[in-house]
Amino acid sequence: MTAPTGFPGGDAVTAAAVGGRSRGGRPRLGFGLRGPRRPRHVLAVEQLAAVGLPVGDDGVVIGVDNAGRPAVLGVNRPTPLDVVLIGGIWTAQVIALRTAATGARVAVETARPQLWTPLAQAAGGGQPCVTVYDVGRVPPQGASVGSPVLVVRDAGVRPPRGRVAAAPWQSVLTLLPYLGPTAPRLLEGASLVGVQRVSPDEARLVGRLMRLPERDVEALPGLGDQFALWCTRQHRQFVMTRPTEAESGLLGGPRRVD
């Protein structure tokens, strides 16, 4: 038996070389060379309950919850995700940086390119993973499972309807500095809403639209700069975003107002 031509050794490689030899000198066809003999890694049934793996959700870590556990935003997904963040540009930029770090592309639609261009230049180590566009100028991104995309819309309190919508493997995050006339429409159509510190009147409006309990509504006007309430109409979680040293060097410390 010989190896196919083109492999190193050509037809000089025999079955004995591939399979090794048994103790009696006979070829051990298909079983490979003998390795070191070690005890098997075996657990008794009663020991299985002690085995655990720290496996959490898949996505972008945007902070920690009140128990110190990672809070994960599933940005890269096969279903459309529309996110509205009522807050500051600092939080949106942290999410954009961390999304780019997962290998996704980030397209930023903004009326404030001077605030996003330094981030785009610093992200990706010279690779064009973050691209900045004028409002209304975002082209089709061609998102796919191998090249997911996050579109960040920083177009003011009245963002126009976007040319690029949420789609499979393409999530959209719309940043609102505060609630404006278009906020009810955007919140009603959102898959997920993040709320940083807002005024008492804004907190009551968000509470009504998102069906928040009164204790959460009362907490919103007093949130610190690094906190946000992330919610749907069924679930909610306060999250604290802690910047890394690199993020602090590029973006500065947490802040609600720019």
Tab-separated table of C-alpha atoms in Angstrom:
chain	number	residue	atom	x	y	z
A	1	MET	CA	0.000	0.000	0.000
A	2	THR	CA	1.450	3.347	-0.967
A	3	ALA	CA	0.581	6.959	-0.275
A	4	PRO	CA	-0.842	9.077	-3.097
A	5	THR	CA	1.762	10.811	-5.194
A	6	GLY	CA	2.360	14.456	-4.384
A	7	PHE	CA	2.669	13.895	-0.610
A	8	PRO	CA	6.116	14.158	0.991
A	9	GLY	CA	7.799	10.799	0.598
A	10	GLY	CA	5.686	9.797	-2.416
A	11	ASP	CA	5.093	6.034	-2.758
A	12	ALA	CA	7.911	5.284	-0.329
A	13	VAL	CA	5.445	5.934	2.536
A	14	THR	CA	4.052	2.533	3.508
A	15	ALA	CA	1.145	1.433	5.652
A	16	ALA	CA	3.601	0.441	8.357
A	17	ALA	CA	4.826	4.048	8.556
A	18	VAL	CA	1.244	5.402	8.671
A	19	GLY	CA	-0.138	2.896	11.144
A	20	GLY	CA	2.918	2.063	13.216
A	21	ARG	CA	3.679	-1.489	14.359
A	22	SER	CA	2.314	-3.618	17.122
A	23	ARG	CA	4.531	-5.167	19.783
A	24	GLY	CA	4.805	-8.314	17.635
A	25	GLY	CA	6.072	-6.280	14.691
A	26	ARG	CA	2.833	-6.435	12.671
A	27	PRO	CA	1.482	-3.196	11.197
A	28	ARG	CA	-1.307	-1.500	13.222
A	29	LEU	CA	-3.240	-0.291	10.219
A	30	GLY	CA	-5.312	2.854	10.809
A	31	PHE	CA	-4.592	3.189	14.510
A	32	GLY	CA	-1.706	5.670	14.380
A	33	LEU	CA	1.488	5.575	16.418
A	34	ARG	CA	1.315	4.627	20.055
A	35	GLY	CA	1.442	7.597	22.389
A	36	PRO	CA	2.290	7.736	26.085
A	37	ARG	CA	0.058	5.637	28.293
A	38	ARG	CA	-1.732	7.785	30.907
A	39	PRO	CA	-4.796	7.276	33.113
A	40	ARG	CA	-8.092	8.200	31.437
A	41	HIS	CA	-9.857	11.397	32.473
A	42	VAL	CA	-12.963	9.872	34.009
A	43	LEU	CA	-15.476	11.190	36.543
A	44	ALA	CA	-17.884	9.179	38.600
A	45	VAL	CA	-21.548	10.033	38.086
A	46	GLU	CA	-21.833	11.639	41.522
A	47	GLN	CA	-18.951	14.023	40.633
A	48	LEU	CA	-20.599	15.504	37.523
A	49	ALA	CA	-22.619	18.052	39.497
A	50	ALA	CA	-19.356	19.699	40.610
A	51	VAL	CA	-18.279	20.387	37.021
A	52	GLY	CA	-19.260	23.779	35.661
A	53	LEU	CA	-18.179	26.069	32.820
A	54	PRO	CA	-18.493	29.882	32.973
A	55	VAL	CA	-20.454	30.178	29.734
A	56	GLY	CA	-22.620	33.283	29.275
A	57	ASP	CA	-24.496	34.966	26.458
A	58	ASP	CA	-22.803	35.657	23.154
A	59	GLY	CA	-22.324	39.314	22.213
A	60	VAL	CA	-20.704	42.589	23.222
A	61	VAL	CA	-20.089	43.212	26.927
A	62	ILE	CA	-21.494	46.690	27.583
A	63	GLY	CA	-21.009	46.675	31.351
A	64	VAL	CA	-21.976	44.810	34.492
A	65	ASP	CA	-25.308	44.336	36.244
A	66	ASN	CA	-26.030	44.967	39.903
A	67	ALA	CA	-24.544	41.588	40.827
A	68	GLY	CA	-21.288	42.298	38.976
A	69	ARG	CA	-22.093	39.886	36.143
A	70	PRO	CA	-21.306	40.853	32.529
A	71	ALA	CA	-24.172	42.536	30.706
A	72	VAL	CA	-24.100	41.410	27.080
A	73	LEU	CA	-25.667	43.045	24.037
A	74	GLY	CA	-26.238	40.561	21.200
A	75	VAL	CA	-25.328	42.848	18.316
A	76	ASN	CA	-24.102	40.274	15.789
A	77	ARG	CA	-27.137	38.105	15.164
A	78	PRO	CA	-29.089	36.485	12.306
A	79	THR	CA	-32.225	38.521	13.110
A	80	PRO	CA	-32.710	42.311	12.835
A	81	LEU	CA	-31.996	44.327	15.978
A	82	ASP	CA	-33.115	47.943	16.398
A	83	VAL	CA	-31.639	49.630	19.481
A	84	VAL	CA	-32.452	53.127	20.725
A	85	LEU	CA	-30.091	54.737	23.249
A	86	ILE	CA	-31.296	57.876	25.002
A	87	GLY	CA	-28.010	59.091	26.342
A	88	GLY	CA	-24.592	60.482	25.623
A	89	ILE	CA	-22.207	59.879	22.765
A	90	TRP	CA	-19.634	58.386	25.164
A	91	THR	CA	-21.751	55.290	25.786
A	92	ALA	CA	-22.511	54.900	22.072
A	93	GLN	CA	-18.813	55.137	21.265
A	94	VAL	CA	-17.878	52.501	23.839
A	95	ILE	CA	-20.443	50.144	22.293
A	96	ALA	CA	-19.074	50.904	18.812
A	97	LEU	CA	-15.481	50.208	19.880
A	98	ARG	CA	-16.365	46.963	21.600
A	99	THR	CA	-18.449	45.827	18.644
A	100	ALA	CA	-15.542	46.504	16.296
A	101	ALA	CA	-13.326	44.461	18.635
A	102	THR	CA	-15.530	41.412	17.945
A	103	GLY	CA	-14.621	41.626	14.244
A	104	ALA	CA	-17.784	43.400	13.087
A	105	ARG	CA	-17.786	46.477	10.892
A	106	VAL	CA	-19.241	49.704	12.288
A	107	ALA	CA	-20.844	52.370	10.081
A	108	VAL	CA	-21.472	55.691	11.824
A	109	GLU	CA	-24.051	58.104	10.401
A	110	THR	CA	-23.485	61.411	12.146
A	111	ALA	CA	-23.900	65.157	12.017
A	112	ARG	CA	-20.870	65.405	14.351
A	113	PRO	CA	-18.023	63.821	12.365
A	114	GLN	CA	-15.440	65.698	14.445
A	115	LEU	CA	-16.441	63.563	17.445
A	116	TRP	CA	-16.318	60.234	15.601
A	117	THR	CA	-13.353	60.596	13.260
A	118	PRO	CA	-10.671	60.159	15.992
A	119	LEU	CA	-12.394	56.949	17.086
A	120	ALA	CA	-12.535	55.657	13.510
A	121	GLN	CA	-8.841	56.385	13.049
A	122	ALA	CA	-7.861	54.675	16.307
A	123	ALA	CA	-10.070	51.586	16.018
A	124	GLY	CA	-8.851	48.407	14.398
A	125	GLY	CA	-5.123	49.158	14.494
A	126	GLY	CA	-5.206	50.803	11.087
A	127	GLN	CA	-7.845	48.476	9.617
A	128	PRO	CA	-10.951	50.265	8.261
A	129	CYS	CA	-13.414	48.696	10.697
A	130	VAL	CA	-15.197	51.955	11.633
A	131	THR	CA	-16.386	54.245	8.841
A	132	VAL	CA	-17.975	57.679	9.313
A	133	TYR	CA	-20.690	58.987	6.964
A	134	ASP	CA	-22.747	62.148	6.734
A	135	VAL	CA	-26.424	61.918	7.649
A	136	GLY	CA	-28.351	60.169	4.897
A	137	ARG	CA	-25.171	58.995	3.123
A	138	VAL	CA	-24.724	55.476	4.503
A	139	PRO	CA	-24.513	53.062	1.546
A	140	PRO	CA	-25.669	49.421	1.651
A	141	GLN	CA	-23.252	47.562	3.900
A	142	GLY	CA	-23.526	44.006	2.545
A	143	ALA	CA	-23.774	42.463	5.992
A	144	SER	CA	-23.406	38.699	6.276
A	145	VAL	CA	-22.651	36.029	8.832
A	146	GLY	CA	-18.954	36.415	8.012
A	147	SER	CA	-19.091	40.217	8.038
A	148	PRO	CA	-21.696	41.532	10.498
A	149	VAL	CA	-22.374	45.259	10.739
A	150	LEU	CA	-23.481	47.738	13.395
A	151	VAL	CA	-24.922	50.999	12.056
A	152	VAL	CA	-24.754	53.812	14.635
A	153	ARG	CA	-27.115	56.696	13.885
A	154	ASP	CA	-26.030	59.905	15.630
A	155	ALA	CA	-28.306	62.306	13.796
A	156	GLY	CA	-29.708	64.488	16.550
A	157	VAL	CA	-33.034	64.525	18.329
A	158	ARG	CA	-34.971	64.270	15.041
A	159	PRO	CA	-33.114	61.643	13.003
A	160	PRO	CA	-34.512	61.191	9.509
A	161	ARG	CA	-35.641	57.751	8.433
A	162	GLY	CA	-32.492	55.783	7.745
A	163	ARG	CA	-31.569	54.483	4.301
A	164	VAL	CA	-29.972	51.450	5.956
A	165	ALA	CA	-32.359	49.519	8.187
A	166	ALA	CA	-31.859	46.651	10.606
A	167	ALA	CA	-31.528	43.301	8.839
A	168	PRO	CA	-30.020	39.877	9.450
A	169	TRP	CA	-26.431	40.400	10.672
A	170	GLN	CA	-26.965	44.177	10.565
A	171	SER	CA	-28.022	45.899	13.786
A	172	VAL	CA	-28.895	49.595	14.093
A	173	LEU	CA	-28.278	51.736	17.182
A	174	THR	CA	-29.987	55.136	17.140
A	175	LEU	CA	-28.585	57.678	19.610
A	176	LEU	CA	-30.968	60.320	20.980
A	177	PRO	CA	-29.445	63.014	23.220
A	178	TYR	CA	-32.890	63.560	24.728
A	179	LEU	CA	-36.506	62.829	23.882
A	180	GLY	CA	-37.945	64.717	20.943
A	181	PRO	CA	-41.035	64.534	18.729
A	182	THR	CA	-39.873	61.359	16.995
A	183	ALA	CA	-38.997	59.517	20.216
A	184	PRO	CA	-42.355	57.722	20.701
A	185	ARG	CA	-42.195	56.271	17.179
A	186	LEU	CA	-38.586	55.166	17.616
A	187	LEU	CA	-39.148	53.594	21.028
A	188	GLU	CA	-42.264	51.748	19.889
A	189	GLY	CA	-40.360	50.199	16.989
A	190	ALA	CA	-37.210	49.360	18.948
A	191	SER	CA	-36.174	45.860	19.950
A	192	LEU	CA	-34.213	47.251	22.905
A	193	VAL	CA	-34.024	50.669	24.595
A	194	GLY	CA	-31.205	52.079	26.709
A	195	VAL	CA	-31.930	55.076	28.918
A	196	GLN	CA	-29.332	57.142	30.715
A	197	ARG	CA	-30.097	60.104	32.994
A	198	VAL	CA	-33.164	62.010	31.803
A	199	SER	CA	-35.430	64.674	33.280
A	200	PRO	CA	-38.422	63.637	35.427
A	201	ASP	CA	-40.832	64.437	32.574
A	202	GLU	CA	-38.780	62.364	30.128
A	203	ALA	CA	-38.599	59.544	32.657
A	204	ARG	CA	-42.390	59.450	32.929
A	205	LEU	CA	-42.737	59.362	29.124
A	206	VAL	CA	-40.210	56.534	28.819
A	207	GLY	CA	-41.934	54.713	31.660
A	208	ARG	CA	-45.278	54.916	29.897
A	209	LEU	CA	-43.911	53.821	26.520
A	210	MET	CA	-41.787	50.976	27.933
A	211	ARG	CA	-44.168	49.947	30.752
A	212	LEU	CA	-41.591	50.519	33.455
A	213	PRO	CA	-42.387	50.084	37.145
A	214	GLU	CA	-42.588	53.279	39.146
A	215	ARG	CA	-39.343	52.593	41.044
A	216	ASP	CA	-37.386	52.503	37.770
A	217	VAL	CA	-39.058	55.703	36.541
A	218	GLU	CA	-38.065	57.449	39.763
A	219	ALA	CA	-34.472	56.210	39.454
A	220	LEU	CA	-33.830	57.535	35.927
A	221	PRO	CA	-33.357	61.270	36.765
A	222	GLY	CA	-30.672	60.421	39.331
A	223	LEU	CA	-28.509	57.986	37.346
A	224	GLY	CA	-24.760	58.489	37.333
A	225	ASP	CA	-22.926	59.118	34.075
A	226	GLN	CA	-21.816	55.496	33.720
A	227	PHE	CA	-25.264	53.958	34.274
A	228	ALA	CA	-28.099	53.093	31.891
A	229	LEU	CA	-31.348	51.183	32.137
A	230	TRP	CA	-31.598	48.677	29.273
A	231	CYS	CA	-35.134	47.472	28.758
A	232	THR	CA	-37.834	45.918	26.636
A	233	ARG	CA	-41.496	45.882	27.579
A	234	GLN	CA	-40.970	42.597	29.421
A	235	HIS	CA	-37.462	42.844	30.864
A	236	ARG	CA	-35.187	45.520	32.292
A	237	GLN	CA	-31.708	45.746	33.779
A	238	PHE	CA	-29.573	48.582	35.135
A	239	VAL	CA	-26.038	48.373	33.733
A	240	MET	CA	-22.846	50.154	34.734
A	241	THR	CA	-20.309	50.644	31.950
A	242	ARG	CA	-16.701	50.551	33.102
A	243	PRO	CA	-14.222	51.833	30.514
A	244	THR	CA	-10.980	50.029	29.908
A	245	GLU	CA	-7.708	51.934	30.135
A	246	ALA	CA	-7.537	52.156	26.334
A	247	GLU	CA	-11.139	53.418	26.122
A	248	SER	CA	-10.498	56.064	28.769
A	249	GLY	CA	-7.385	57.201	26.910
A	250	LEU	CA	-9.306	57.614	23.671
A	251	LEU	CA	-12.749	58.737	24.877
A	252	GLY	CA	-12.157	60.161	28.347
A	253	GLY	CA	-14.267	59.255	31.352
A	254	PRO	CA	-18.003	58.449	31.368
A	255	ARG	CA	-20.239	61.432	30.719
A	256	ARG	CA	-23.906	61.912	29.963
A	257	VAL	CA	-23.731	65.358	28.335
A	258	ASP	CA	-21.338	66.197	25.479
